[in-house]
XYZ file of C-alpha atoms in Angstrom:
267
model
C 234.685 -28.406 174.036
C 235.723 -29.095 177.299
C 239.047 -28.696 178.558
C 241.532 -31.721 180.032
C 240.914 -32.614 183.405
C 237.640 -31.421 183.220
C 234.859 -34.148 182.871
C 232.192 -33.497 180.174
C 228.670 -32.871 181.638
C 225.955 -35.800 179.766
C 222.949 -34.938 178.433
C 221.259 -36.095 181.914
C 223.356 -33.365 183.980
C 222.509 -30.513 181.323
C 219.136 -31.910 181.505
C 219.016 -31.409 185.575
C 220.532 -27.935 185.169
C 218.653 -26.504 183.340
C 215.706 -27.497 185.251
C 217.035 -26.388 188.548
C 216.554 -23.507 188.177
C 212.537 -24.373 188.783
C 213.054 -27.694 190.502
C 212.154 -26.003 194.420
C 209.103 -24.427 192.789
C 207.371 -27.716 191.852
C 207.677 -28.954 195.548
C 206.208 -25.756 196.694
C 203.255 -25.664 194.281
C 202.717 -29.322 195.124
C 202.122 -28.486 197.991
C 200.177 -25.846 197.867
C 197.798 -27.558 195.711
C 197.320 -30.907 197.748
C 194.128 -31.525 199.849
C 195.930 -33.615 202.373
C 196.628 -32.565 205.525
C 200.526 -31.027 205.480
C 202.838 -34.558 207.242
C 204.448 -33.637 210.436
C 207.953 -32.699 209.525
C 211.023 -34.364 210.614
C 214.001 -33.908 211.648
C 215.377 -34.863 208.767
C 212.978 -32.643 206.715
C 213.863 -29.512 208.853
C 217.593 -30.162 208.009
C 217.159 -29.991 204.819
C 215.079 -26.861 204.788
C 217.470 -25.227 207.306
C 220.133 -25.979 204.860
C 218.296 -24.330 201.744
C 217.549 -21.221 203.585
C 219.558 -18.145 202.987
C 220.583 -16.600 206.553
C 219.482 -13.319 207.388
C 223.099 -11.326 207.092
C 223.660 -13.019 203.193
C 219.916 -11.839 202.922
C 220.702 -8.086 203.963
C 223.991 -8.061 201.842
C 222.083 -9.113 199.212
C 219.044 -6.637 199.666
C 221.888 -3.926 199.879
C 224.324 -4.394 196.944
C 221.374 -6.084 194.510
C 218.437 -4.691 192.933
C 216.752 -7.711 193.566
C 213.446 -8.015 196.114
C 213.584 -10.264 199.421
C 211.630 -13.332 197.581
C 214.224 -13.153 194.876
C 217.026 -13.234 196.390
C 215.317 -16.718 198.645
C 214.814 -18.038 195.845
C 217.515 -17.324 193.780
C 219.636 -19.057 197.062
C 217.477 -21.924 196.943
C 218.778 -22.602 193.221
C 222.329 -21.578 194.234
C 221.839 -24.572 196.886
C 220.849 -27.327 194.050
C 223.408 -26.104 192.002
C 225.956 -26.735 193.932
C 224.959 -29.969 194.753
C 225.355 -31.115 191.608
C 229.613 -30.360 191.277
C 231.473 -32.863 189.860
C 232.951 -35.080 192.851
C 236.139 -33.674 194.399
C 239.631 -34.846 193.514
C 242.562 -34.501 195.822
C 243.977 -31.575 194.084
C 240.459 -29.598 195.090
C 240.607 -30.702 198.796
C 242.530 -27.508 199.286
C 239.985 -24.969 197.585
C 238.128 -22.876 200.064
C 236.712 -19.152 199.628
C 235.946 -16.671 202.294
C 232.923 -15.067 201.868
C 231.604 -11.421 203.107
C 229.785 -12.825 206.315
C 233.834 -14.073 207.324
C 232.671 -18.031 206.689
C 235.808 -20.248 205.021
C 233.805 -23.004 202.600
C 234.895 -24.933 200.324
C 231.069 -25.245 198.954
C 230.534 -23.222 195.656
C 229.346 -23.265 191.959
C 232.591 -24.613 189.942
C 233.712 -24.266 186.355
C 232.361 -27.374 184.840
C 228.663 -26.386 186.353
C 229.008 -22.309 185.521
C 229.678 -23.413 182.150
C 226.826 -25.819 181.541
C 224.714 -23.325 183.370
C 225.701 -20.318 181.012
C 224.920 -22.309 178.063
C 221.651 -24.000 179.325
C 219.634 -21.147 181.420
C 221.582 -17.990 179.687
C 222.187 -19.159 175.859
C 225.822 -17.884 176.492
C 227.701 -20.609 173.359
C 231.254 -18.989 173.278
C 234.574 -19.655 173.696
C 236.095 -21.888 176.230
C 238.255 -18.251 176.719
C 235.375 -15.916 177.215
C 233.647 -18.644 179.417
C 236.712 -18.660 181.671
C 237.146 -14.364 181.748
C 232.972 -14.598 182.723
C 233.745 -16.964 185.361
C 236.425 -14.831 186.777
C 234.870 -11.829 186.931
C 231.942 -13.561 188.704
C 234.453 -14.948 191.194
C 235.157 -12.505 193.597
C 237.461 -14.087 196.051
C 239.703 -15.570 193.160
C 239.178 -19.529 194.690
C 237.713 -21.142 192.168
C 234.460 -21.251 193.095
C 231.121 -19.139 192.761
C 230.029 -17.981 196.411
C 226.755 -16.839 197.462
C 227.359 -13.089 197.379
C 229.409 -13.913 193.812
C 226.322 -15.516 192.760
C 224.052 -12.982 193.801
C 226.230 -10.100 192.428
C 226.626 -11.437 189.205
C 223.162 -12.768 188.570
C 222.236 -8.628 189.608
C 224.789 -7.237 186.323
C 223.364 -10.406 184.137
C 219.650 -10.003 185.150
C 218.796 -6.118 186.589
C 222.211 -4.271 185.493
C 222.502 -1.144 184.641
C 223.909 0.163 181.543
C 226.740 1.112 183.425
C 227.158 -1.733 185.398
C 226.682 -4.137 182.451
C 229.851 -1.762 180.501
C 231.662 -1.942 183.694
C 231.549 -6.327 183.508
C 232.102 -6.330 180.095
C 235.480 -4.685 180.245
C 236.272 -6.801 183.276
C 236.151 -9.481 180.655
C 237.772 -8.393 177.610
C 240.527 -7.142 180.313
C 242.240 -10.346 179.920
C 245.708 -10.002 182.556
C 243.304 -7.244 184.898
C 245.811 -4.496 184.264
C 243.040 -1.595 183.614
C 243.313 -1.884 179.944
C 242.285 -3.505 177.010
C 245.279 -3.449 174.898
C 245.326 -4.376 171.158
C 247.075 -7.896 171.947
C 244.207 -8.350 173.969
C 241.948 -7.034 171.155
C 243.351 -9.746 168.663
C 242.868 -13.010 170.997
C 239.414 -11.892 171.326
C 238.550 -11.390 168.281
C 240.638 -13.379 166.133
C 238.018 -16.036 165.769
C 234.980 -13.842 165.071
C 236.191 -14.016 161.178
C 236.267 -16.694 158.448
C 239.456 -16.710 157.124
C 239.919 -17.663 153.133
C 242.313 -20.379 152.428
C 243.997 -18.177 149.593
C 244.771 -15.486 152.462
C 248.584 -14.983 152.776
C 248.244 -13.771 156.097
C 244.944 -15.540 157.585
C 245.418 -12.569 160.418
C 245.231 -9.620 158.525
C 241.825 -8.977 158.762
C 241.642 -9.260 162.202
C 244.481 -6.659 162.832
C 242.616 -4.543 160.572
C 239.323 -4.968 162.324
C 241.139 -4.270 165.821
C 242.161 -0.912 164.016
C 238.981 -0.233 163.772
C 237.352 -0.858 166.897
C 240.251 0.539 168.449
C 239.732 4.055 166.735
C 236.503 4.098 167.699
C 237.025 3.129 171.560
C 240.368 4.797 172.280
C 239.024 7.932 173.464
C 242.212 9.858 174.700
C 244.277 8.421 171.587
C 247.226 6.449 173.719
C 246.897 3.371 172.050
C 244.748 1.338 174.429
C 241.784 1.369 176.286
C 241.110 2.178 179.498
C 237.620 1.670 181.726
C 236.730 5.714 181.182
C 237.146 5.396 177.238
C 234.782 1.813 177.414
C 232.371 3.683 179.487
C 232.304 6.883 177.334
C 231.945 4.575 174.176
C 229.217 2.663 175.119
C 227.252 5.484 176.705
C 227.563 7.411 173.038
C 226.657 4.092 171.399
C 225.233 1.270 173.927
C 225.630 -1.249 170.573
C 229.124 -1.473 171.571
C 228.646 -2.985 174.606
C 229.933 -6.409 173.461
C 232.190 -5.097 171.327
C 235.015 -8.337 171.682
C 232.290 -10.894 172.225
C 229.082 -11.950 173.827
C 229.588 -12.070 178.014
C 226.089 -11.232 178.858
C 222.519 -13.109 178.087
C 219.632 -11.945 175.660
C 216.753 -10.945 176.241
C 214.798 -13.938 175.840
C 216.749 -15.756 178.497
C 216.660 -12.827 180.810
C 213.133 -12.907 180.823
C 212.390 -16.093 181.257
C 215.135 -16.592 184.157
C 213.111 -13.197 185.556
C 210.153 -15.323 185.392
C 210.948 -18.068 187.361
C 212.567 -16.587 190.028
C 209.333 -14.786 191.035
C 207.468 -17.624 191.373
């Protein structure tokens, strides 16, 4: 459901997102397989390409703090480009929103909410809570504006698509870290979880099982016993067991759609 003030993506625009991700290679191959001479470019043609291409600093930062080749990360920026062209039109209250990047450039360009969110459910098969969506989104935001930069883009495309095991554990407790204190406390614990369970109408307290079950979980993460959890006790956990990964909800995509977003980005 989306939340007020926020316009609903139609069918159409989840339509177009989902095939963005490919739309730049279908020009290409076009091209590649036409007989006809290639047209003289224009001006206007070179804009456009000039626009699309990633510079050659956002290239190197990418190269360096990725694991992803040079191709991948050109065309990764290509899709980065058409997604961004498709945010919602700006009101006055966004006029203000600008991120810095890396490179020291102030834009107010960038992937917003509305278009992460229709992207995580379309190309990743992330369906979750409008909470969860939110925590993903600000954990891929970097510079805290609002909006999905280049080098947030790239970085968090790297955890979802070539992460580590310990990078992945490391962005999943950014997430369930709700307020970014360096813990996952057991308040914390019950507003992520306290939907995962079907509650029976002759419950007297609908919440009880979900206190237990954050009992649980929390005996088995709380490594050093003091009630909470902290980063070292998520990574220890996970690297004894990696199932508990997602232990407070699904942040990251499966398989499937890792592969085939792999896939097309090597094209």
């Amino acid at each position: 459901m989306s939340k007020p003030n926020e316009p609903n993506v139609s069918t159409r625009g989840r339509t177009l997102i989902l095939k963005s991700i490919s739309l730049f290679l279908s020009g290409r191959n076009a091209r590649s397989n036409s007989q006809q001479p290639k047209p003289v470019k224009t001006k206007k043609m070179n804009d456009k390409d000039s626009k699309n291409k990633i510079s050659p600093k956002l290239l190197e930062i990418a190269k360096k703090e990725t694991h992803f080749t040079r191709l991948e990360i050109e065309n990764l920026y290509k899709v980065y480009r058409r997604l961004i062209s498709m945010n919602r039109p700006k009101t006055h209250q966004d006029k203000n929103v600008a991120a810095t990047s890396s490179i020291g450039k102030t834009t107010s360009e960038g992937i917003d909410r509305v278009i992460f969110r229709e992207l995580l459910h379309s190309s990743f098969d992330i369906v979750t809570e409008d909470m969860m969506m939110d925590r993903i989104f600000c954990v891929w935001d970097k510079t805290n504006s609002g909006l999905i930069t280049p080098e947030s883009w790239f970085l968090g495309l790297n955890i979802f698509l070539r992460g580590t095991l310990a990078e992945q554990t490391d962005f999943c407790f950014f997430v369930y870290d709700l307020n970014a204190d360096g813990f996952i406390t057991k308040d914390e614990m019950f507003q992520l979880l306290k939907n995962c369970l079907i509650k029976q109408p002759q419950d007297e307290d609908p919440d009880e099982g979900v206190k237990d079950l954050v009992e649980i979980i929390l005996r088995k993460l709380d490594k050093d016993k003091d009630g909470k959890v902290s980063l070292d006790d998520y990574r220890t956990s996970v690297k004894e067991e990696p199932l508990l990964l997602e232990a407070f909800g699904r942040c990251l995509p499966n398989e499937r759609a890792t592969d085939t977003f792999i896939t097309t980005m090597k094209m």
